[in-house]
mmCIF file of C-alpha atoms and ligand atoms in Angstrom:
data_model
loop_
_atom_site.group_PDB
_atom_site.id
_atom_site.type_symbol
_atom_site.label_atom_id
_atom_site.label_comp_id
_atom_site.label_asym_id
_atom_site.label_seq_id
_atom_site.Cartn_x
_atom_site.Cartn_y
_atom_site.Cartn_z
ATOM 1 C CA MET A 19 17.870 77.127 -169.631
ATOM 2 C CA ASN A 20 15.357 74.882 -167.423
ATOM 3 C CA ASP A 21 12.505 78.053 -166.855
ATOM 4 C CA LEU A 22 10.660 74.468 -165.051
ATOM 5 C CA PRO A 23 9.811 75.220 -160.834
ATOM 6 C CA ALA A 24 12.398 73.294 -159.636
ATOM 7 C CA LEU A 25 10.131 70.363 -158.306
ATOM 8 C CA PRO A 26 10.115 70.299 -153.637
ATOM 9 C CA ALA A 27 12.766 67.586 -152.790
ATOM 10 C CA PHE A 28 9.165 65.674 -151.206
ATOM 11 C CA PRO A 29 5.983 65.736 -151.682
ATOM 12 C CA VAL A 30 4.374 69.192 -150.004
ATOM 13 C CA SER A 31 1.113 67.362 -148.580
ATOM 14 C CA ARG A 32 1.674 64.258 -146.793
ATOM 15 C CA PRO A 33 -1.992 63.409 -145.651
ATOM 16 C CA ARG A 34 0.594 60.620 -143.172
ATOM 17 C CA ARG A 35 0.865 63.851 -140.875
ATOM 18 C CA LEU A 36 -2.329 63.359 -139.247
ATOM 19 C CA ARG A 37 -2.145 59.890 -138.487
ATOM 20 C CA ARG A 38 1.138 60.118 -136.799
ATOM 21 C CA THR A 39 -0.582 59.695 -133.465
ATOM 22 C CA ALA A 40 -3.842 58.704 -131.459
ATOM 23 C CA ALA A 41 -3.943 62.171 -130.088
ATOM 24 C CA LEU A 42 -3.585 62.929 -133.966
ATOM 25 C CA ARG A 43 -6.360 61.159 -134.665
ATOM 26 C CA ARG A 44 -8.834 61.528 -132.526
ATOM 27 C CA LEU A 45 -8.535 65.102 -132.580
ATOM 28 C CA ALA A 46 -9.271 64.666 -137.093
ATOM 29 C CA GLY A 47 -12.265 62.099 -136.625
ATOM 30 C CA GLU A 48 -15.440 63.068 -138.326
ATOM 31 C CA VAL A 49 -17.746 60.580 -137.343
ATOM 32 C CA SER A 50 -18.061 58.321 -134.213
ATOM 33 C CA VAL A 51 -21.181 56.281 -132.101
ATOM 34 C CA ARG A 52 -22.361 57.372 -129.433
ATOM 35 C CA PRO A 53 -24.660 54.564 -126.938
ATOM 36 C CA GLY A 54 -27.142 56.504 -127.428
ATOM 37 C CA ASP A 55 -27.350 56.447 -131.396
ATOM 38 C CA LEU A 56 -27.883 52.718 -130.748
ATOM 39 C CA ILE A 57 -31.046 50.272 -130.574
ATOM 40 C CA LEU A 58 -31.243 46.788 -129.223
ATOM 41 C CA PRO A 59 -33.032 44.597 -130.701
ATOM 42 C CA MET A 60 -35.171 42.042 -128.357
ATOM 43 C CA PHE A 61 -37.173 38.609 -129.021
ATOM 44 C CA VAL A 62 -38.927 37.554 -126.481
ATOM 45 C CA ALA A 63 -41.134 34.150 -126.367
ATOM 46 C CA GLU A 64 -44.027 33.789 -124.446
ATOM 47 C CA SER A 65 -42.903 29.239 -124.183
ATOM 48 C CA ALA A 66 -40.260 30.793 -122.696
ATOM 49 C CA SER A 67 -39.343 30.537 -118.611
ATOM 50 C CA GLU A 68 -36.003 30.955 -118.988
ATOM 51 C CA PRO A 69 -33.395 32.678 -122.137
ATOM 52 C CA ARG A 70 -32.792 30.385 -124.948
ATOM 53 C CA LEU A 71 -30.019 29.792 -127.130
ATOM 54 C CA ILE A 72 -30.845 31.407 -130.921
ATOM 55 C CA GLY A 73 -28.341 28.544 -133.426
ATOM 56 C CA SER A 74 -27.958 31.072 -135.985
ATOM 57 C CA MET A 75 -26.957 33.914 -133.311
ATOM 58 C CA PRO A 76 -24.773 33.192 -131.154
ATOM 59 C CA GLY A 77 -25.506 35.493 -128.306
ATOM 60 C CA VAL A 78 -28.917 36.827 -129.029
ATOM 61 C CA VAL A 79 -31.258 34.782 -126.700
ATOM 62 C CA GLN A 80 -35.135 34.410 -126.895
ATOM 63 C CA HIS A 81 -35.892 35.365 -123.768
ATOM 64 C CA SER A 82 -38.820 34.984 -120.478
ATOM 65 C CA LEU A 83 -41.031 38.401 -119.793
ATOM 66 C CA ASP A 84 -38.410 38.205 -116.500
ATOM 67 C CA SER A 85 -34.892 37.291 -117.985
ATOM 68 C CA LEU A 86 -35.797 40.526 -120.578
ATOM 69 C CA ALA A 87 -36.553 42.966 -118.341
ATOM 70 C CA LYS A 88 -33.270 42.100 -116.581
ATOM 71 C CA ALA A 89 -32.057 42.319 -119.843
ATOM 72 C CA ALA A 90 -33.350 46.209 -120.771
ATOM 73 C CA ILE A 91 -32.468 47.591 -118.044
ATOM 74 C CA GLY A 92 -28.728 46.160 -118.865
ATOM 75 C CA ALA A 93 -28.595 47.628 -122.217
ATOM 76 C CA VAL A 94 -30.429 51.001 -120.594
ATOM 77 C CA GLU A 95 -27.462 51.156 -117.849
ATOM 78 C CA ALA A 96 -25.139 50.895 -120.459
ATOM 79 C CA GLY A 97 -26.398 54.156 -122.240
ATOM 80 C CA VAL A 98 -28.295 52.600 -125.367
ATOM 81 C CA GLY A 99 -31.050 54.412 -126.871
ATOM 82 C CA GLY A 100 -33.697 52.828 -127.005
ATOM 83 C CA LEU A 101 -35.121 49.144 -127.316
ATOM 84 C CA MET A 102 -37.116 47.005 -130.433
ATOM 85 C CA LEU A 103 -39.207 44.126 -129.194
ATOM 86 C CA PHE A 104 -40.116 40.994 -130.881
ATOM 87 C CA GLY A 105 -42.324 39.006 -129.880
ATOM 88 C CA ILE A 106 -43.541 34.918 -130.143
ATOM 89 C CA PRO A 107 -46.645 33.790 -129.549
ATOM 90 C CA MET A 108 -47.451 29.903 -128.165
ATOM 91 C CA HIS A 109 -50.333 30.239 -130.644
ATOM 92 C CA LYS A 110 -50.313 31.273 -134.402
ATOM 93 C CA ASP A 111 -52.826 31.384 -136.414
ATOM 94 C CA PRO A 112 -54.142 33.226 -140.227
ATOM 95 C CA VAL A 113 -54.842 36.659 -138.809
ATOM 96 C CA GLY A 114 -52.085 36.735 -136.348
ATOM 97 C CA SER A 115 -54.420 37.659 -133.023
ATOM 98 C CA GLY A 116 -51.915 37.544 -130.474
ATOM 99 C CA ALA A 117 -50.379 40.530 -132.436
ATOM 100 C CA ASP A 118 -53.417 43.035 -130.764
ATOM 101 C CA ASP A 119 -55.094 41.152 -128.254
ATOM 102 C CA PRO A 120 -53.426 43.108 -124.577
ATOM 103 C CA HIS A 121 -52.589 39.882 -123.313
ATOM 104 C CA GLY A 122 -50.191 38.474 -126.835
ATOM 105 C CA ILE A 123 -46.653 38.187 -124.968
ATOM 106 C CA LEU A 124 -45.551 41.283 -127.130
ATOM 107 C CA ASN A 125 -48.179 43.549 -125.620
ATOM 108 C CA LEU A 126 -47.491 41.897 -122.290
ATOM 109 C CA ALA A 127 -43.743 42.706 -122.800
ATOM 110 C CA LEU A 128 -44.233 46.300 -123.211
ATOM 111 C CA ALA A 129 -46.578 46.794 -121.011
ATOM 112 C CA ARG A 130 -43.448 44.783 -118.581
ATOM 113 C CA LEU A 131 -40.757 47.430 -119.816
ATOM 114 C CA LYS A 132 -42.864 49.770 -119.034
ATOM 115 C CA PHE A 133 -43.044 49.330 -115.877
ATOM 116 C CA GLU A 134 -39.860 49.029 -114.956
ATOM 117 C CA LEU A 135 -38.530 52.189 -117.213
ATOM 118 C CA GLY A 136 -40.581 54.398 -117.443
ATOM 119 C CA ASP A 137 -38.883 57.120 -119.699
ATOM 120 C CA ALA A 138 -35.914 56.342 -119.114
ATOM 121 C CA THR A 139 -35.362 54.251 -122.966
ATOM 122 C CA VAL A 140 -37.351 54.725 -125.931
ATOM 123 C CA LEU A 141 -39.265 51.695 -126.072
ATOM 124 C CA MET A 142 -40.144 50.520 -129.831
ATOM 125 C CA GLY A 143 -42.235 47.325 -130.780
ATOM 126 C CA ASP A 144 -41.776 45.498 -134.120
ATOM 127 C CA LEU A 145 -45.832 46.324 -136.017
ATOM 128 C CA CYS A 146 -45.979 43.121 -138.302
ATOM 129 C CA LEU A 147 -48.360 40.532 -138.311
ATOM 130 C CA ASP A 148 -45.394 37.508 -139.200
ATOM 131 C CA GLU A 149 -44.764 36.196 -136.091
ATOM 132 C CA PHE A 150 -47.829 35.660 -135.866
ATOM 133 C CA THR A 151 -49.796 34.384 -137.742
ATOM 134 C CA ASP A 152 -49.901 30.858 -139.451
ATOM 135 C CA HIS A 153 -48.521 31.028 -142.542
ATOM 136 C CA GLY A 154 -45.950 33.096 -141.290
ATOM 137 C CA HIS A 155 -46.866 35.671 -143.710
ATOM 138 C CA CYS A 156 -46.357 40.011 -142.860
ATOM 139 C CA GLY A 157 -50.881 40.394 -143.448
ATOM 140 C CA VAL A 158 -53.342 38.974 -143.741
ATOM 141 C CA LEU A 159 -54.141 36.601 -147.197
ATOM 142 C CA SER A 160 -56.529 36.889 -149.808
ATOM 143 C CA THR A 161 -58.452 33.320 -151.279
ATOM 144 C CA ASP A 162 -55.765 32.726 -153.650
ATOM 145 C CA GLY A 163 -52.838 32.730 -150.928
ATOM 146 C CA SER A 164 -51.897 36.580 -151.858
ATOM 147 C CA VAL A 165 -51.429 38.984 -148.865
ATOM 148 C CA ASP A 166 -53.736 40.797 -148.753
ATOM 149 C CA ASN A 167 -53.011 45.079 -148.724
ATOM 150 C CA ASP A 168 -56.387 46.602 -147.565
ATOM 151 C CA ALA A 169 -57.180 43.657 -145.281
ATOM 152 C CA THR A 170 -53.952 43.678 -143.679
ATOM 153 C CA LEU A 171 -54.320 47.323 -142.648
ATOM 154 C CA GLN A 172 -56.641 47.054 -140.562
ATOM 155 C CA ARG A 173 -55.260 44.535 -138.998
ATOM 156 C CA TYR A 174 -52.135 46.737 -138.196
ATOM 157 C CA ALA A 175 -54.497 49.801 -137.354
ATOM 158 C CA SER A 176 -55.212 47.221 -134.094
ATOM 159 C CA MET A 177 -52.005 46.433 -133.809
ATOM 160 C CA ALA A 178 -51.182 49.890 -132.928
ATOM 161 C CA LEU A 179 -53.058 51.135 -129.878
ATOM 162 C CA ALA A 180 -52.414 47.661 -128.030
ATOM 163 C CA GLN A 181 -48.965 48.374 -128.320
ATOM 164 C CA ALA A 182 -49.923 52.294 -127.696
ATOM 165 C CA GLU A 183 -52.050 50.979 -124.657
ATOM 166 C CA ALA A 184 -49.444 48.567 -123.733
ATOM 167 C CA GLY A 185 -46.553 51.484 -123.120
ATOM 168 C CA ALA A 186 -44.726 51.708 -126.780
ATOM 169 C CA ASP A 187 -43.205 54.956 -127.474
ATOM 170 C CA LEU A 188 -42.620 54.721 -131.169
ATOM 171 C CA LEU A 189 -44.217 51.598 -133.571
ATOM 172 C CA GLY A 190 -41.658 50.316 -136.470
ATOM 173 C CA THR A 191 -44.047 49.953 -139.042
ATOM 174 C CA SER A 192 -41.685 46.341 -140.497
ATOM 175 C CA GLY A 193 -43.935 44.827 -142.844
ATOM 176 C CA MET A 194 -43.914 46.847 -146.103
ATOM 177 C CA MET A 195 -48.042 47.013 -146.903
ATOM 178 C CA ASP A 196 -49.261 50.082 -149.137
ATOM 179 C CA GLY A 197 -50.217 52.887 -146.324
ATOM 180 C CA GLN A 198 -49.277 51.683 -143.437
ATOM 181 C CA VAL A 199 -47.838 54.744 -142.483
ATOM 182 C CA GLY A 200 -50.911 56.592 -142.406
ATOM 183 C CA VAL A 201 -53.337 54.121 -140.852
ATOM 184 C CA VAL A 202 -51.215 53.420 -138.152
ATOM 185 C CA ARG A 203 -51.358 57.179 -137.420
ATOM 186 C CA GLN A 204 -55.076 57.602 -138.234
ATOM 187 C CA ALA A 205 -56.225 54.848 -135.844
ATOM 188 C CA LEU A 206 -53.717 56.504 -132.619
ATOM 189 C CA ASP A 207 -54.630 59.956 -133.818
ATOM 190 C CA GLY A 208 -58.339 58.328 -133.852
ATOM 191 C CA ALA A 209 -57.515 57.884 -129.790
ATOM 192 C CA ASN A 210 -55.696 60.496 -128.749
ATOM 193 C CA ARG A 211 -52.136 58.736 -128.851
ATOM 194 C CA SER A 212 -50.897 61.283 -131.144
ATOM 195 C CA ASP A 213 -48.695 61.013 -128.605
ATOM 196 C CA VAL A 214 -47.033 58.160 -130.186
ATOM 197 C CA GLY A 215 -44.537 58.029 -132.935
ATOM 198 C CA VAL A 216 -43.728 56.135 -136.250
ATOM 199 C CA LEU A 217 -40.351 54.322 -137.197
ATOM 200 C CA ALA A 218 -41.012 53.583 -141.554
ATOM 201 C CA TYR A 219 -39.233 50.880 -141.717
ATOM 202 C CA ALA A 220 -38.022 52.563 -145.652
ATOM 203 C CA PRO A 221 -36.891 51.687 -148.248
ATOM 204 C CA LYS A 222 -36.820 47.561 -146.164
ATOM 205 C CA TYR A 223 -35.606 45.312 -148.517
ATOM 206 C CA ALA A 224 -36.144 41.149 -149.529
ATOM 207 C CA SER A 225 -33.442 40.263 -148.339
ATOM 208 C CA ALA A 226 -31.786 36.935 -147.269
ATOM 209 C CA PHE A 227 -30.127 38.651 -144.472
ATOM 210 C CA TYR A 228 -33.041 37.637 -142.893
ATOM 211 C CA GLY A 229 -32.525 34.955 -142.819
ATOM 212 C CA PRO A 230 -30.974 33.700 -138.893
ATOM 213 C CA PHE A 231 -34.052 35.680 -137.907
ATOM 214 C CA ARG A 232 -36.467 33.202 -138.919
ATOM 215 C CA GLU A 233 -35.051 30.848 -136.571
ATOM 216 C CA ALA A 234 -34.880 33.660 -133.483
ATOM 217 C CA VAL A 235 -39.070 34.340 -133.909
ATOM 218 C CA ASP A 236 -39.707 30.631 -135.532
ATOM 219 C CA SER A 237 -40.965 31.964 -138.172
ATOM 220 C CA SER A 238 -43.621 30.065 -140.069
ATOM 221 C CA LEU A 239 -42.785 31.105 -142.943
ATOM 222 C CA THR A 240 -42.098 28.138 -146.179
ATOM 223 C CA GLY A 241 -42.649 31.489 -149.247
ATOM 224 C CA ASP A 242 -41.295 34.160 -149.778
ATOM 225 C CA ARG A 243 -42.154 37.867 -149.191
ATOM 226 C CA LEU A 244 -41.024 39.062 -152.948
ATOM 227 C CA THR A 245 -44.702 40.857 -153.221
ATOM 228 C CA TYR A 246 -44.054 43.599 -150.550
ATOM 229 C CA GLN A 247 -41.237 43.740 -149.465
ATOM 230 C CA GLN A 248 -38.070 46.100 -151.934
ATOM 231 C CA ASP A 249 -36.532 44.004 -155.036
ATOM 232 C CA PRO A 250 -32.646 45.467 -154.002
ATOM 233 C CA ALA A 251 -32.022 45.664 -157.618
ATOM 234 C CA ARG A 252 -34.111 48.329 -158.011
ATOM 235 C CA GLY A 253 -32.358 51.329 -156.678
ATOM 236 C CA ALA A 254 -32.488 55.219 -154.988
ATOM 237 C CA ARG A 255 -35.016 56.063 -156.778
ATOM 238 C CA GLU A 256 -37.253 53.536 -155.357
ATOM 239 C CA ALA A 257 -36.114 54.465 -151.830
ATOM 240 C CA LEU A 258 -36.629 57.341 -151.797
ATOM 241 C CA ALA A 259 -40.316 57.347 -152.970
ATOM 242 C CA GLU A 260 -40.677 54.617 -149.903
ATOM 243 C CA VAL A 261 -39.548 57.058 -147.948
ATOM 244 C CA ALA A 262 -42.054 60.538 -149.230
ATOM 245 C CA LEU A 263 -44.621 58.172 -149.641
ATOM 246 C CA ASP A 264 -43.736 57.648 -145.555
ATOM 247 C CA VAL A 265 -43.242 60.973 -144.644
ATOM 248 C CA ALA A 266 -46.334 62.462 -145.532
ATOM 249 C CA GLU A 267 -48.266 59.770 -144.177
ATOM 250 C CA GLY A 268 -46.555 60.894 -140.987
ATOM 251 C CA ALA A 269 -44.115 58.995 -140.626
ATOM 252 C CA ASP A 270 -41.359 60.825 -137.911
ATOM 253 C CA MET A 271 -38.023 58.865 -138.389
ATOM 254 C CA VAL A 272 -37.314 55.937 -141.729
ATOM 255 C CA MET A 273 -34.867 53.029 -141.387
ATOM 256 C CA VAL A 274 -32.813 51.804 -143.877
ATOM 257 C CA LYS A 275 -32.273 48.370 -143.763
ATOM 258 C CA PRO A 276 -30.392 46.121 -143.771
ATOM 259 C CA ALA A 277 -27.917 48.284 -143.309
ATOM 260 C CA LEU A 278 -23.479 47.463 -144.391
ATOM 261 C CA PRO A 279 -25.012 45.706 -148.155
ATOM 262 C CA TYR A 280 -26.694 48.887 -148.129
ATOM 263 C CA LEU A 281 -24.854 51.600 -147.864
ATOM 264 C CA ASP A 282 -25.359 53.452 -151.582
ATOM 265 C CA ILE A 283 -29.521 53.332 -151.294
ATOM 266 C CA LEU A 284 -28.584 54.706 -146.870
ATOM 267 C CA ALA A 285 -26.676 58.047 -147.995
ATOM 268 C CA ALA A 286 -29.446 58.777 -150.471
ATOM 269 C CA VAL A 287 -31.718 58.026 -147.925
ATOM 270 C CA SER A 288 -30.397 60.074 -146.239
ATOM 271 C CA ALA A 289 -30.079 62.948 -147.226
ATOM 272 C CA ALA A 290 -32.401 63.652 -148.940
ATOM 273 C CA SER A 291 -34.917 63.067 -145.738
ATOM 274 C CA PRO A 292 -36.538 65.240 -143.802
ATOM 275 C CA VAL A 293 -36.853 63.195 -140.599
ATOM 276 C CA PRO A 294 -34.322 61.345 -139.013
ATOM 277 C CA VAL A 295 -32.524 58.142 -140.284
ATOM 278 C CA ALA A 296 -31.894 54.979 -139.436
ATOM 279 C CA ALA A 297 -30.521 51.945 -140.066
ATOM 280 C CA TYR A 298 -31.326 47.728 -139.432
ATOM 281 C CA GLN A 299 -28.233 45.789 -138.659
ATOM 282 C CA VAL A 300 -29.465 41.886 -139.246
ATOM 283 C CA SER A 301 -29.317 39.406 -138.977
ATOM 284 C CA GLY A 302 -26.974 37.570 -141.369
ATOM 285 C CA GLU A 303 -24.893 41.594 -141.369
ATOM 286 C CA TYR A 304 -24.304 39.511 -137.081
ATOM 287 C CA ALA A 305 -24.439 36.014 -138.060
ATOM 288 C CA MET A 306 -21.894 36.131 -141.091
ATOM 289 C CA ILE A 307 -19.193 38.241 -138.395
ATOM 290 C CA GLU A 308 -20.096 36.104 -136.043
ATOM 291 C CA ALA A 309 -19.375 33.503 -137.404
ATOM 292 C CA ALA A 310 -15.858 34.326 -138.951
ATOM 293 C CA ALA A 311 -15.165 35.763 -135.557
ATOM 294 C CA GLU A 312 -15.579 31.924 -133.887
ATOM 295 C CA ARG A 313 -13.193 31.020 -135.915
ATOM 296 C CA GLY A 314 -10.286 33.550 -135.723
ATOM 297 C CA TRP A 315 -10.859 34.814 -138.731
ATOM 298 C CA ILE A 316 -11.633 38.167 -138.068
ATOM 299 C CA ASP A 317 -11.195 40.832 -135.221
ATOM 300 C CA ARG A 318 -14.150 40.528 -133.610
ATOM 301 C CA GLU A 319 -14.580 43.993 -131.754
ATOM 302 C CA ARG A 320 -12.784 45.632 -133.784
ATOM 303 C CA VAL A 321 -14.740 44.906 -137.578
ATOM 304 C CA VAL A 322 -17.986 45.225 -135.215
ATOM 305 C CA LEU A 323 -17.172 48.597 -134.388
ATOM 306 C CA GLU A 324 -16.279 49.174 -137.842
ATOM 307 C CA THR A 325 -19.717 48.707 -139.532
ATOM 308 C CA LEU A 326 -21.025 50.850 -137.035
ATOM 309 C CA LEU A 327 -18.490 53.193 -138.375
ATOM 310 C CA SER A 328 -19.183 53.375 -141.763
ATOM 311 C CA ILE A 329 -23.170 52.340 -140.990
ATOM 312 C CA ARG A 330 -23.385 56.016 -139.389
ATOM 313 C CA ARG A 331 -20.439 57.649 -141.959
ATOM 314 C CA ALA A 332 -22.881 56.820 -144.516
ATOM 315 C CA GLY A 333 -25.566 58.979 -142.719
ATOM 316 C CA ALA A 334 -27.736 56.968 -140.126
ATOM 317 C CA ALA A 335 -28.312 59.014 -137.301
ATOM 318 C CA MET A 336 -29.718 55.837 -135.257
ATOM 319 C CA ILE A 337 -28.171 52.192 -135.434
ATOM 320 C CA LEU A 338 -30.923 49.270 -134.474
ATOM 321 C CA THR A 339 -27.792 46.073 -134.187
ATOM 322 C CA TYR A 340 -27.376 42.855 -131.588
ATOM 323 C CA TRP A 341 -24.715 43.691 -130.428
ATOM 324 C CA ALA A 342 -26.058 47.932 -129.419
ATOM 325 C CA HIS A 343 -24.959 46.485 -125.522
ATOM 326 C CA GLU A 344 -21.764 45.934 -125.829
ATOM 327 C CA ALA A 345 -20.797 47.696 -128.069
ATOM 328 C CA ALA A 346 -22.057 50.494 -125.993
ATOM 329 C CA ILE A 347 -19.729 49.305 -122.848
ATOM 330 C CA LEU A 348 -16.643 49.092 -126.186
ATOM 331 C CA LEU A 349 -17.377 52.383 -126.484
ATOM 332 C CA ARG A 350 -18.257 54.679 -122.978
HETATM 333 C C1 PBG B 3 -40.326 41.709 -139.837
HETATM 334 C C2 PBG B 3 -38.974 42.258 -139.356
HETATM 335 C C3 PBG B 3 -37.896 41.634 -140.062
HETATM 336 C C4 PBG B 3 -36.649 42.105 -139.566
HETATM 337 C C5 PBG B 3 -37.518 42.553 -138.884
HETATM 338 N N1 PBG B 3 -39.009 42.643 -138.502
HETATM 339 C C6 PBG B 3 -38.432 39.568 -140.592
HETATM 340 C C7 PBG B 3 -38.632 40.361 -142.609
HETATM 341 O O1 PBG B 3 -38.646 40.428 -142.584
HETATM 342 O O2 PBG B 3 -38.113 38.857 -142.964
HETATM 343 C C8 PBG B 3 -35.616 41.184 -140.088
HETATM 344 C C9 PBG B 3 -35.355 41.230 -139.103
HETATM 345 C C10 PBG B 3 -33.185 40.685 -139.394
HETATM 346 O O3 PBG B 3 -32.904 40.003 -139.537
HETATM 347 O O4 PBG B 3 -32.101 40.336 -137.938
HETATM 348 N N2 PBG B 3 -41.693 41.726 -138.232
#
């Protein structure tokens, strides 16, 4: 009477089988983070004679040149794959003169780390004017107060040459001016520095998650960056267009920023990009986790490693994170 096949007494498919032991889980794992995939962003302040705490980023400091060198060597020994430097000058002006001055703090720091570390790590400099301008914008201003794209490009070209001369391996073009990668590439090639590469921030969103960073670099900005950084309400279409432009202009790598709130964008970019893709776990992502952990609300180490795994799973080959040194130790 009943010609239906007999149902098995138990489910045939048991996903829990591969979760039973640590060894099975390790074998079944598909994504991992290696210390060498991590890039440590570091701050160096011209006026610092010893490390200064940054209130909004517990555990992160503004370094002096000496403490920077020591911390950088430690991070490289721990296995991190690269260092991204940000400089905080003593004096700021409308055009950010400290940015392309060979004796400006960022260039001095790059030169110092090149001297200390040579080719043992990948040295990167933030190529943007915001730390050096008295108005805090990423470019120079027009008479009407808007950021002048093409005048800024001239400043970036000069900055690129100064950073290359100081010893940077890759230049992190983070200002979101149209054409910035092309201008930097052209300036480098014209100065016989075709060996220096460009890590292009594309896509980079106008994000409130950069909040703690503003304190970290003593930012002078009073407004916002909505006229040059991307609108979070735009989707992957615009992100892919930005990536295509930067690649066409000569970007060697691209970077999605911020990371965790933009994993959809990261996944789209990593699926389409012909060049390696990095993601920047920014200051606000860091601060939120540190704050919750401080209150005992989350397990700090597990959450940190889980976020890194998530960013890798979404497709990032490299991750910029303020936990790079510590995570490198945890992952070893
Ligand atoms: C621009 C720059 C910023 C960050 C990296 N490069 C600030 C900004 O765009 O406003 C933010 C990084 C972070 O929040 O951790 N120089």
